[in-house]
mmCIF file of C-alpha atoms and ligand atoms in Angstrom:
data_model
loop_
_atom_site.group_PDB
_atom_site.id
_atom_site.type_symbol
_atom_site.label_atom_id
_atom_site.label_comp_id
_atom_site.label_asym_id
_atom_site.label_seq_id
_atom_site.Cartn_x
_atom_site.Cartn_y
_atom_site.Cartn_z
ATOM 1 C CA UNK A 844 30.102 100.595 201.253
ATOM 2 C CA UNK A 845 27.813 98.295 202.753
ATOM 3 C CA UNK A 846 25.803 98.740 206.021
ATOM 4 C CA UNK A 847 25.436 95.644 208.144
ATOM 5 C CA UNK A 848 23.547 95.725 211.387
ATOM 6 C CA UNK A 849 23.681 93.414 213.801
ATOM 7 C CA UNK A 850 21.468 91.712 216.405
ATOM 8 C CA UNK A 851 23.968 89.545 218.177
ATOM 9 C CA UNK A 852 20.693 88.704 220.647
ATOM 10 C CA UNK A 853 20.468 86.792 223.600
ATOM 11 C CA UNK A 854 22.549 83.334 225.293
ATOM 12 C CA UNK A 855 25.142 82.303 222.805
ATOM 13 C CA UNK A 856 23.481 84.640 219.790
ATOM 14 C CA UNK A 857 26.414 87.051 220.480
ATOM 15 C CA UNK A 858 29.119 84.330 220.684
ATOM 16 C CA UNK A 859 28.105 83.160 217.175
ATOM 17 C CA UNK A 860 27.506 86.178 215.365
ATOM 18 C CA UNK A 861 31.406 87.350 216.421
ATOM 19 C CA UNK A 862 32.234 84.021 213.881
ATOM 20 C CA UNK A 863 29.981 85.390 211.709
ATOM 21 C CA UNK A 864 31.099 88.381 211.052
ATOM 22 C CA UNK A 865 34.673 87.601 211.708
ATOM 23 C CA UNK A 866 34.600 85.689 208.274
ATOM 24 C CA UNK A 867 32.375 87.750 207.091
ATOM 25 C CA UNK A 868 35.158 90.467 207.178
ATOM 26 C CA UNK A 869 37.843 87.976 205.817
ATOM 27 C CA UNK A 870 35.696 87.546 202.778
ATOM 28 C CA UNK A 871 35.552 91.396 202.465
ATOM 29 C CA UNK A 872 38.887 91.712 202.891
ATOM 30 C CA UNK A 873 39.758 88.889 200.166
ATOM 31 C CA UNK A 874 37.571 90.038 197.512
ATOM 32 C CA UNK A 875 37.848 93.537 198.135
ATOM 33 C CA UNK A 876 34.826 95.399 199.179
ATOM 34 C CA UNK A 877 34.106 97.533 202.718
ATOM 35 C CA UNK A 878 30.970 98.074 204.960
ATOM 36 C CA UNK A 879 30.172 99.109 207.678
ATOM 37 C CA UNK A 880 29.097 97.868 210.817
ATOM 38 C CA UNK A 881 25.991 98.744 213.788
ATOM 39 C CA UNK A 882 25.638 96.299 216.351
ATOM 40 C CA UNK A 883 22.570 96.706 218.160
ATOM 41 C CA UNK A 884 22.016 95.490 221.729
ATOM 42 C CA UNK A 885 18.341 94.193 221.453
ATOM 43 C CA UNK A 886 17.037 91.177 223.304
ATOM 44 C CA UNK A 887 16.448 89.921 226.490
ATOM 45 C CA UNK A 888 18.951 91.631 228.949
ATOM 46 C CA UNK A 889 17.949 94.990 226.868
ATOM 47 C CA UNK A 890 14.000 94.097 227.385
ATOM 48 C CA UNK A 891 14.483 93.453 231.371
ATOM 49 C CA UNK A 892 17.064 96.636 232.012
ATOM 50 C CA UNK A 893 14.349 98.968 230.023
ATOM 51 C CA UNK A 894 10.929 97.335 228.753
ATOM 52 C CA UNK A 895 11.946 98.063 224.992
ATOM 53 C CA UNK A 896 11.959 95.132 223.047
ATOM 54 C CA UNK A 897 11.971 96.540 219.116
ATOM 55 C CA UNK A 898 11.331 100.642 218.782
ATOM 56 C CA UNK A 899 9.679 101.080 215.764
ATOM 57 C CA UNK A 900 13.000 103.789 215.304
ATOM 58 C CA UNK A 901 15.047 100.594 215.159
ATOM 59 C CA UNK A 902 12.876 99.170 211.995
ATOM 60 C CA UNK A 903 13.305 102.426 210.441
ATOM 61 C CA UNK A 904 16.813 102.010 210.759
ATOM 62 C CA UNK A 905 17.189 98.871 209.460
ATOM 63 C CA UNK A 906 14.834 99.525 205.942
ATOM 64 C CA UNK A 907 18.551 101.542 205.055
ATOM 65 C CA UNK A 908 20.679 98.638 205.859
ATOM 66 C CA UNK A 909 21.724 96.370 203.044
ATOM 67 C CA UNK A 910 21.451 93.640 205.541
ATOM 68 C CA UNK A 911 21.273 92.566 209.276
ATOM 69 C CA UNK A 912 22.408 89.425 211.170
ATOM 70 C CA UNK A 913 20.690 87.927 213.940
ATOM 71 C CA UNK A 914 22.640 86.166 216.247
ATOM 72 C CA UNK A 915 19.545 84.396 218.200
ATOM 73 C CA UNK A 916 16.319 85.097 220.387
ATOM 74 C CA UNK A 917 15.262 83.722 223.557
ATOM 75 C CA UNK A 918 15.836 84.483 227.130
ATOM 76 C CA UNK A 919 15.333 82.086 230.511
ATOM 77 C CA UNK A 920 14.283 85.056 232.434
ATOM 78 C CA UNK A 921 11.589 86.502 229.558
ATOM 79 C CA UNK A 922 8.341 84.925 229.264
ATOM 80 C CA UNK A 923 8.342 82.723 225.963
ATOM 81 C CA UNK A 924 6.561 84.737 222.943
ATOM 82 C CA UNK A 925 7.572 88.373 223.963
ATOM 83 C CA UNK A 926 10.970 88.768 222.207
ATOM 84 C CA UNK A 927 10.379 85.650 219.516
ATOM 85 C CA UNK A 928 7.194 88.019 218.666
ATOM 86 C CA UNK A 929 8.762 91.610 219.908
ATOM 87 C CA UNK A 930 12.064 90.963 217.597
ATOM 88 C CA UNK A 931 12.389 88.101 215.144
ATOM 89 C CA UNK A 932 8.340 88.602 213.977
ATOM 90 C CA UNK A 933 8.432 92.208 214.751
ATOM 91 C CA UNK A 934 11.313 92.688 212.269
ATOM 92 C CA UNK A 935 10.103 90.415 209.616
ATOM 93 C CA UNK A 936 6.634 91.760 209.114
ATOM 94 C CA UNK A 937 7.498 94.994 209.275
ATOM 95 C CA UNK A 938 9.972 94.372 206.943
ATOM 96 C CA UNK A 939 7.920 92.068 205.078
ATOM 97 C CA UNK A 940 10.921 89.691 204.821
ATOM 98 C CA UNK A 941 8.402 87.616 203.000
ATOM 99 C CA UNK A 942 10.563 85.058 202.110
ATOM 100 C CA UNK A 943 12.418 82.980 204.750
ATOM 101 C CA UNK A 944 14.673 80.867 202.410
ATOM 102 C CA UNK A 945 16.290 77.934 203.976
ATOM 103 C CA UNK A 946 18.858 75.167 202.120
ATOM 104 C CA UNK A 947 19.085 71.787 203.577
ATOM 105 C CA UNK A 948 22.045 70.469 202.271
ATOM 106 C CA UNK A 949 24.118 67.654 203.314
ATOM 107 C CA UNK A 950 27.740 68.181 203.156
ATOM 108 C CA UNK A 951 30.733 65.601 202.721
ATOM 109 C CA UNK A 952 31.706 64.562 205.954
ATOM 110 C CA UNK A 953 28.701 65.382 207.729
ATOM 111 C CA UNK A 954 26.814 62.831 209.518
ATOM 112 C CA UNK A 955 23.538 62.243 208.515
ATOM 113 C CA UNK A 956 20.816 60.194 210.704
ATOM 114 C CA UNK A 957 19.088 58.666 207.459
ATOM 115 C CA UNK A 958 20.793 55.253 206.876
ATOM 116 C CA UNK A 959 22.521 55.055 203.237
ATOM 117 C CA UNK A 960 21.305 58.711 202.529
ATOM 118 C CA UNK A 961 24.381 60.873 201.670
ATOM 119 C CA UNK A 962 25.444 64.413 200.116
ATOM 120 C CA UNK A 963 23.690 63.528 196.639
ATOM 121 C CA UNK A 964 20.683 62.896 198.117
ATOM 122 C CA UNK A 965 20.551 65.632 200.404
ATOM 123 C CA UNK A 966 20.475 68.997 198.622
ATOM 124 C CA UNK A 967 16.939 70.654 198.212
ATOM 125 C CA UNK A 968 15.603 74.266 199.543
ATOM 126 C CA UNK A 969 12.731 75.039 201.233
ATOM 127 C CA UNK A 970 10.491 78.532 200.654
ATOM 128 C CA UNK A 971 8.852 79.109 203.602
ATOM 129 C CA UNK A 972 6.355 81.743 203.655
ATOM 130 C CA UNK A 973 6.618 84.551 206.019
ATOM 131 C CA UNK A 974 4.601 87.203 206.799
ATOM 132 C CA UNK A 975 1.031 85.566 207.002
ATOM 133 C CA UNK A 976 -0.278 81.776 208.031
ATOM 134 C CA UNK A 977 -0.501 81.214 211.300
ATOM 135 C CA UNK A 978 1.706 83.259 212.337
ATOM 136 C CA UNK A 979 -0.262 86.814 211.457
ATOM 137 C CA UNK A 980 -1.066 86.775 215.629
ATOM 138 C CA UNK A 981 -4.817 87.700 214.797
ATOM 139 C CA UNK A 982 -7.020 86.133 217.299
ATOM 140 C CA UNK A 983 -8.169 86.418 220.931
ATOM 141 C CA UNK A 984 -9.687 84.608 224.219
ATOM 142 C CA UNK A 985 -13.402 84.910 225.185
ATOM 143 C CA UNK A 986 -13.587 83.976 228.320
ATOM 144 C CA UNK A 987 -10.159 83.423 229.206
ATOM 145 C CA UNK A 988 -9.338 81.545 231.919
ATOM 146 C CA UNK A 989 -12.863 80.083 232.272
ATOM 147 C CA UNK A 990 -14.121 76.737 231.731
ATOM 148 C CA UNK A 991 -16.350 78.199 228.709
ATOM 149 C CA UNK A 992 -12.969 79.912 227.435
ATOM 150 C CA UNK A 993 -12.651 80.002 223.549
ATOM 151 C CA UNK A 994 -9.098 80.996 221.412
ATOM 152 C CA UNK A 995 -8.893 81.562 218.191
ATOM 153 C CA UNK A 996 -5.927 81.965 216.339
ATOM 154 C CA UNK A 997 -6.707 83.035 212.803
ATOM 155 C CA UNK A 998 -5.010 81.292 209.951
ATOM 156 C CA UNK A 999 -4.668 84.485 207.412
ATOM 157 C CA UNK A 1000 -3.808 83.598 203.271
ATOM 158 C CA UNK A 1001 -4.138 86.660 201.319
ATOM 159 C CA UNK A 1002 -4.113 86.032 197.040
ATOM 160 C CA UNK A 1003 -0.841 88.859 196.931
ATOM 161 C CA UNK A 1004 1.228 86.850 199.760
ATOM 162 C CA UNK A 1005 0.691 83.611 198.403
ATOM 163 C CA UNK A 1006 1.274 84.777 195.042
ATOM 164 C CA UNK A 1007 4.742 86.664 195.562
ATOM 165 C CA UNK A 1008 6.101 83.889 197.726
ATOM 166 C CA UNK A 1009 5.157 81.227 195.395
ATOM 167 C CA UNK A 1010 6.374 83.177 192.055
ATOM 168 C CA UNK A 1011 9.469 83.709 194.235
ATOM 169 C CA UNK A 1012 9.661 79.930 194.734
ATOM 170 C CA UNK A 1013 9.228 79.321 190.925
ATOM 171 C CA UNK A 1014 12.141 81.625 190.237
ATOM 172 C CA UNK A 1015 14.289 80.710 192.570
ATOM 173 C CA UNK A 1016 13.671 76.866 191.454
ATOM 174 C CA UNK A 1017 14.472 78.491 187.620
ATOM 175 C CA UNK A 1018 17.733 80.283 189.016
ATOM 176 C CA UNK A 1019 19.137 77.133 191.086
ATOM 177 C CA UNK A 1020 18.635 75.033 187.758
ATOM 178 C CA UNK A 1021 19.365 71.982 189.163
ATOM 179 C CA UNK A 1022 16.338 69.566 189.305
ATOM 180 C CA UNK A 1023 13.819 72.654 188.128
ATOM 181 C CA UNK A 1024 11.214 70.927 190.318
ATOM 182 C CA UNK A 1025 8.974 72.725 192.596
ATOM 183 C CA UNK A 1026 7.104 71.006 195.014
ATOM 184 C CA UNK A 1027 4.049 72.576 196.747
ATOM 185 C CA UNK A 1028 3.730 71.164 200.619
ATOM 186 C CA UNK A 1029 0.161 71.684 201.714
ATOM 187 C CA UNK A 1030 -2.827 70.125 203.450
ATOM 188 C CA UNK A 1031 -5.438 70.745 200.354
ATOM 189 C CA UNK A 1032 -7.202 67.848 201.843
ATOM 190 C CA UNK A 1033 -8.300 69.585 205.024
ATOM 191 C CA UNK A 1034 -7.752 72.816 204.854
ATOM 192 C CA UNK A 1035 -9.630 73.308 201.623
ATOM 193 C CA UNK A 1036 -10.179 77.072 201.372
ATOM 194 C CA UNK A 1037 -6.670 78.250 202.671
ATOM 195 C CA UNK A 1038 -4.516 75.463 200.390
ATOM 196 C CA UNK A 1039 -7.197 75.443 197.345
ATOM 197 C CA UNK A 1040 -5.920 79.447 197.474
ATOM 198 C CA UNK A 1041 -2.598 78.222 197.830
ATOM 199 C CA UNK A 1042 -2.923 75.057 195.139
ATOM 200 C CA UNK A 1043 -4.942 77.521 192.553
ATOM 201 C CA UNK A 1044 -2.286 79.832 192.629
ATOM 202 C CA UNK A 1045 0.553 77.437 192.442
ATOM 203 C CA UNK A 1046 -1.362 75.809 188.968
ATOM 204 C CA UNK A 1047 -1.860 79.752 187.541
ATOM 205 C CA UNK A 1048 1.740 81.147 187.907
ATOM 206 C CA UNK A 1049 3.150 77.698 187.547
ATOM 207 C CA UNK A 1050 1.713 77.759 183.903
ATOM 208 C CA UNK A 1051 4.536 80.619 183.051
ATOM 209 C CA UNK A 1052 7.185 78.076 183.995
ATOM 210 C CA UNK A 1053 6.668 75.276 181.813
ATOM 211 C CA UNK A 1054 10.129 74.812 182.155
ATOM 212 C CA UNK A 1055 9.371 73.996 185.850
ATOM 213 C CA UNK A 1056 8.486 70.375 186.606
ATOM 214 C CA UNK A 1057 5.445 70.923 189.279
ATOM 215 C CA UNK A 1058 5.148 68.402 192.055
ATOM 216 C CA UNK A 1059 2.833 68.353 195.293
ATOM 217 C CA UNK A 1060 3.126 66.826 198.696
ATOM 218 C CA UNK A 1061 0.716 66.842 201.813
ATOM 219 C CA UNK A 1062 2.781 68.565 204.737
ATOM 220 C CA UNK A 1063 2.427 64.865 206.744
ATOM 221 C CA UNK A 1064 3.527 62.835 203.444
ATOM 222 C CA UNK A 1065 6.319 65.648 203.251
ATOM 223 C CA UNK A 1066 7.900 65.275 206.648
ATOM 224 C CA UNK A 1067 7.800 60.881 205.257
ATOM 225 C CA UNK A 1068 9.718 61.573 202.261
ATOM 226 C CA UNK A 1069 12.364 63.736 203.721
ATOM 227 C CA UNK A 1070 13.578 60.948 205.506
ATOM 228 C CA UNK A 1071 12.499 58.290 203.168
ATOM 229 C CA UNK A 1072 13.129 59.616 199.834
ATOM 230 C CA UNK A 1073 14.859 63.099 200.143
ATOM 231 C CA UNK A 1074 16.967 62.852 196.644
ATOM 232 C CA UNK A 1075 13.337 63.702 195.224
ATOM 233 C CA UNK A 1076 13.054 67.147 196.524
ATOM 234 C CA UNK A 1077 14.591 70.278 194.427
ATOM 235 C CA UNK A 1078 12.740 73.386 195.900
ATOM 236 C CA UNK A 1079 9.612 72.956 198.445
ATOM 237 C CA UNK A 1080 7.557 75.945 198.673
ATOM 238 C CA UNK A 1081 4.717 76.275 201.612
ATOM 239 C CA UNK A 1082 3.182 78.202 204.215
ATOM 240 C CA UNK A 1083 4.533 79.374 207.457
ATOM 241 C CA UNK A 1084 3.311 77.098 210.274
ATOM 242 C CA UNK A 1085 4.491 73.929 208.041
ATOM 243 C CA UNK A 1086 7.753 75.773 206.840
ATOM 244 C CA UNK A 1087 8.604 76.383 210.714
ATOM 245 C CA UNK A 1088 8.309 72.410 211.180
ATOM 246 C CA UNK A 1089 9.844 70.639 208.238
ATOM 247 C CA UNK A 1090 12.793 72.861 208.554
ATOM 248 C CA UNK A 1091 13.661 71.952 211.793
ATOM 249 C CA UNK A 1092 13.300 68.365 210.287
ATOM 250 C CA UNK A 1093 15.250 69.615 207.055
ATOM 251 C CA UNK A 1094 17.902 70.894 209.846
ATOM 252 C CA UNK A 1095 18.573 67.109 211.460
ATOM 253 C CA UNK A 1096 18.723 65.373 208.399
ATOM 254 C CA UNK A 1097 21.229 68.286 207.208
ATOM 255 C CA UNK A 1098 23.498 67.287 210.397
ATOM 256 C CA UNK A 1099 21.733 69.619 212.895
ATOM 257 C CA UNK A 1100 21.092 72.758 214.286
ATOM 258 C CA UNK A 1101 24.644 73.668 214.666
ATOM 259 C CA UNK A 1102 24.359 73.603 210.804
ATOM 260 C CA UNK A 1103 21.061 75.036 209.211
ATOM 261 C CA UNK A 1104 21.196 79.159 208.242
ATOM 262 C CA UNK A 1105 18.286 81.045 206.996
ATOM 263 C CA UNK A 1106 17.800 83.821 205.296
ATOM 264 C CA UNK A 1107 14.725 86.323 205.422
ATOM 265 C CA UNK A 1108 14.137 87.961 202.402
ATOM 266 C CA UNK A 1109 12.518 90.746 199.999
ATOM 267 C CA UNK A 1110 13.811 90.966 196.603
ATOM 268 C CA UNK A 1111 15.472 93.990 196.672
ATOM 269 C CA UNK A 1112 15.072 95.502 199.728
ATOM 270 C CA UNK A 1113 16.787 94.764 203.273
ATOM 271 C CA UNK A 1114 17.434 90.771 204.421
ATOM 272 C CA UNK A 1115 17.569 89.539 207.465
ATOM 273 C CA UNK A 1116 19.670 86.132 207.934
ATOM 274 C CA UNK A 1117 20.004 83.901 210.825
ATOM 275 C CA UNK A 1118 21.183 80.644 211.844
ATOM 276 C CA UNK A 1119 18.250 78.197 212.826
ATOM 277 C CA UNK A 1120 19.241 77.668 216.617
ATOM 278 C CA UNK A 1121 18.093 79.144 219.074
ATOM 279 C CA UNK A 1122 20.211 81.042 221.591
ATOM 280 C CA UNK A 1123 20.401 78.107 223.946
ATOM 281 C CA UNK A 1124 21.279 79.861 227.174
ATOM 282 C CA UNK A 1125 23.047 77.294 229.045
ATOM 283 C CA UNK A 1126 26.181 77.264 227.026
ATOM 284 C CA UNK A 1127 26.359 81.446 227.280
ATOM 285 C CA UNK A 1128 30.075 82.560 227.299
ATOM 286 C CA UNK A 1129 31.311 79.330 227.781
ATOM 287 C CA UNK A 1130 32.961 79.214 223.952
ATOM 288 C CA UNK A 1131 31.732 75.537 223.075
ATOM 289 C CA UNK A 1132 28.888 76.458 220.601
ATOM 290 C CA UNK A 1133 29.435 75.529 217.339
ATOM 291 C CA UNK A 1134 29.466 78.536 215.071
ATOM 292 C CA UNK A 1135 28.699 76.719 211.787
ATOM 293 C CA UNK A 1136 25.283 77.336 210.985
ATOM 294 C CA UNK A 1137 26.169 80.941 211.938
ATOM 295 C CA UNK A 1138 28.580 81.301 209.863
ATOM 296 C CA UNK A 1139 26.660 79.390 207.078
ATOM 297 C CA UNK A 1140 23.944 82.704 207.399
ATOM 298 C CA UNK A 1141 26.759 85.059 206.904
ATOM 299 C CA UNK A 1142 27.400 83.100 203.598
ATOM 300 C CA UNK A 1143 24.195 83.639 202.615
ATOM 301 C CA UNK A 1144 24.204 87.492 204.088
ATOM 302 C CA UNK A 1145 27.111 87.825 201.048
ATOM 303 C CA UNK A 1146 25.645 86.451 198.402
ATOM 304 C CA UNK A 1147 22.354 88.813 199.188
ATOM 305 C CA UNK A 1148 24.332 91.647 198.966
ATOM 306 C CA UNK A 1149 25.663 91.489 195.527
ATOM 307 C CA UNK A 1150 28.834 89.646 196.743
ATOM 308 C CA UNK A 1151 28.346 86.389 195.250
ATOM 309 C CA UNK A 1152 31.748 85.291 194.498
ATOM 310 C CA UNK A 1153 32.295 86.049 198.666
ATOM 311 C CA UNK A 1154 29.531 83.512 199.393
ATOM 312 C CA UNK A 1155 31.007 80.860 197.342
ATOM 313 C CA UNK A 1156 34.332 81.237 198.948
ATOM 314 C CA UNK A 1157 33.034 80.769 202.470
ATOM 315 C CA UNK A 1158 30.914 78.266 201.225
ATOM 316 C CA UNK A 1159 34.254 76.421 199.960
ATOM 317 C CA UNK A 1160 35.916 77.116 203.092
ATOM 318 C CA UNK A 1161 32.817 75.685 205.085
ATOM 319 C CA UNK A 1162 32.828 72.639 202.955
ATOM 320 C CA UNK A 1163 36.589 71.779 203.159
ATOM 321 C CA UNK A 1164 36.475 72.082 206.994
ATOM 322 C CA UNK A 1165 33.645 69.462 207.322
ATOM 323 C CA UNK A 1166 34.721 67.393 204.511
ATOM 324 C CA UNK A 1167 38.284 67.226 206.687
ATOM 325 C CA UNK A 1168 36.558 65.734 209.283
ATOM 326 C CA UNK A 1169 38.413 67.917 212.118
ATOM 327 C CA UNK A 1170 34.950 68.856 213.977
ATOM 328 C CA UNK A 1171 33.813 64.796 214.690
ATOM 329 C CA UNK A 1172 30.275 66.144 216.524
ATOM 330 C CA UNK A 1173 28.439 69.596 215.965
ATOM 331 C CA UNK A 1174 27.315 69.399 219.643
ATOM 332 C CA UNK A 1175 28.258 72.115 221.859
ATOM 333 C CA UNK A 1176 31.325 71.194 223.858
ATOM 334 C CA UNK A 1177 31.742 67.970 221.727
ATOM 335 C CA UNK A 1178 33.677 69.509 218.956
ATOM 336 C CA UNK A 1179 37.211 69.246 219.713
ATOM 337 C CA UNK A 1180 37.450 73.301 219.136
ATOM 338 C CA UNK A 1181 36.330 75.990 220.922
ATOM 339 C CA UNK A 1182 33.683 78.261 218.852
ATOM 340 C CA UNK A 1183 36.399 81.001 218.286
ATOM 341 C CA UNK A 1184 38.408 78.151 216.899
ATOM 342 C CA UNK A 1185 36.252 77.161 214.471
ATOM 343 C CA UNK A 1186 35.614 80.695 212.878
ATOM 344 C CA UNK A 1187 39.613 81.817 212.979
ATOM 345 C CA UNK A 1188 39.487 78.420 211.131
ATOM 346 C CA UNK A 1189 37.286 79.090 208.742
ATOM 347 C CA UNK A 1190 38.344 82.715 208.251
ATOM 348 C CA UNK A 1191 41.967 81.911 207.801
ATOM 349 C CA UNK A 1192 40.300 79.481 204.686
ATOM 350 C CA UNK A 1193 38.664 82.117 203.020
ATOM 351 C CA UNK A 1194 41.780 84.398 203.494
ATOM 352 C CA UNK A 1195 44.424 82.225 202.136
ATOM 353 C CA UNK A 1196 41.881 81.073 199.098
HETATM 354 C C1 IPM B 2324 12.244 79.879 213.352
HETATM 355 C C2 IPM B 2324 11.857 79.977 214.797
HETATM 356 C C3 IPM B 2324 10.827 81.091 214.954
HETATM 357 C C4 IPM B 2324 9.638 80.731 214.090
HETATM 358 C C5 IPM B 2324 10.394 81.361 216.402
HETATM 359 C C6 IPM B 2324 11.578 81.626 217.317
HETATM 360 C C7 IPM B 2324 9.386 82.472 216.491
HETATM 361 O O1 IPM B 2324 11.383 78.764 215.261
HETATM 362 O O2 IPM B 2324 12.829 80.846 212.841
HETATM 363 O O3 IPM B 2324 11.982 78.856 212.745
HETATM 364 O O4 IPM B 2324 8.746 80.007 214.536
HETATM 365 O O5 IPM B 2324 9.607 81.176 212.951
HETATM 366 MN MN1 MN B 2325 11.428 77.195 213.817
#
């Protein structure tokens, strides 16, 4: 039996993590396997009723979960960085979900804003790193708040975390088998010790894939040919800060936000997967999200697990509901469906497959 805990989060996070884990549970029920279920109530409302924003108990917790679902993060009334830092960081360092894995993949009879680009052009992954980068929060203020004030925000690359996540990047690109190309996205030419670590270790372990064809791109020159030319990415692997930003491009050209899922990995230990969005608080309640990209996560929750054969059938399910062209805009309240709709949709697909 499985143990899933949830984080359905803050603004529409719960909303979209019921869709989740609605067809999440059809896909258990169709293939045959059980779990079980801990919702957990952290995020905003939590942080304001009692100042606890992550326990270090919680973390604990999760290591013995096979996996947890965040719905989203992010709260009008919370001052911006507490519970993106206190919860989504919090759990993935501690974790050391060193991996965020995220597929940009066009599907039929999504709408993509690149003219003549279409489904067969639009199908690479990206392998962000993340645990370190820019995102490590070491740093400070001297003399905050003065006009002499410095900050420093420390950019941190250690040889072990750009190792793993790049020999997970390799493999991965070995596994998917498609293009076997791996393309490195840096900025060698200015940041020249943090991305010569990053570019020296990409040449070492990239010598025990010769299989692997090796490609690099500047981050800028990245973010030009994924609207340009995106047929000629496979797998991209790079660091946090730039894996943060050409995702959210990845997610557009993909169709959206209401369509890009993450996962944040470990081999073998505990994942953590999420759709891209954030909780976008005005819609809260109101049953007009669009529940795809959550959905999409849970996909990916399944085939972390060990139930592969799950994934692929809400994958299917997924595919034949945009390829039908029912939903004619992702936006919230545009879809023709309320978000409930959409997952009893897509759950009754994966239960009559
Ligand atoms: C993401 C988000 C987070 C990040 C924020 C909410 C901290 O933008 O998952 O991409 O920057 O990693
Ligand atoms: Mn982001």
């Amino acid at each position: 039996m499985y143990q899933i805990v949830t984080i359905p989060g803050d603004g529409i996070g719960p909303e979209v993590t019921n869709e989740a884990i609605k067809v999440f549970d059809a896909a258990s029920k169709k293939v045959g396997f059980t779990y079980q279920l801990t919702e957990t109530d952290f995020g905003g409302d939590r942080y304001l009723k009692t100042g606890e924003i992550l326990p270090d108990a919680a973390i604990d917790e999760f290591q013995s979960a096979d996996a947890i679902y965040l719905g989203a993060i992010g709260h009008p009334d919370v001052k911006p960085g507490i519970l993106e830092k206190g919860i989504l960081l919090k759990a993935r360092f501690e974790l050391d979900l060193y991996i965020n894995l995220r597929p940009v993949k066009l599907y039929p009879g999504v709408e993509t804003p690149i003219k003549d680009k279409g489904p067969k052009d639009i199908d690479f992954v990206i392998v962000r790193e993340n645990t370190e980068g820019l995102y490590s929060g070491i740093g400070g203020f001297l003399k905050r708040g003065t006009p002499d004030e410095v900050a420093i925000q420390q950019m941190i690359n250690t040889r072990k975390g750009v190792e793993r996540c790049i020999r997970y990047a390799f493999e991965y690109t070995k596994k998917r088998n498609k293009e076997n190309k791996l393309t490195i996205c840096d900025k060698r030419n200015v940041l020249t010790y943090a991305h010569e670590l990053w570019q020296r270790t990409f040449d070492e372990v990239g010598e025990e894939y010769p299989e692997i064809e090796k490609d690099h791109a500047l981050v800028d020159a990245t973010t030009m040919w994924m609207v340009k030319n995106p047929e000629w990415f496979d797998v991209i692997v790079t660091c946090n800060m730039f894996g943060d930003i050409i995702t959210d491009l990845g997610a557009m050209i993909q169709g959206g936000m209401g369509i890009a899922a993450s996962g944040n990995l470990h081999p073998g230990k505990v994942g953590m997967f999420e759709p891209i969005h954030g909780s976008a608080p005005k819609y809260t309640g109101e049953n007009k999200i669009n529940p795809i990209a959550a959905i999409a996560a849970s996909g990916m929750m399944l085939d972390h697990i060990g139930e592969s054969e799950a994934a692929i059938l809400v994958e299917n399910a997924l595919i034949d509901l945009l390829a039908s062209q029912k939903i004619k805009d992702f936006g919230a309240g545009r879809m023709g469906y309320t978000t409930s709709e959409v997952g009893d949709m897509i759950a009754d697909a994966v239960a009559t497959s």
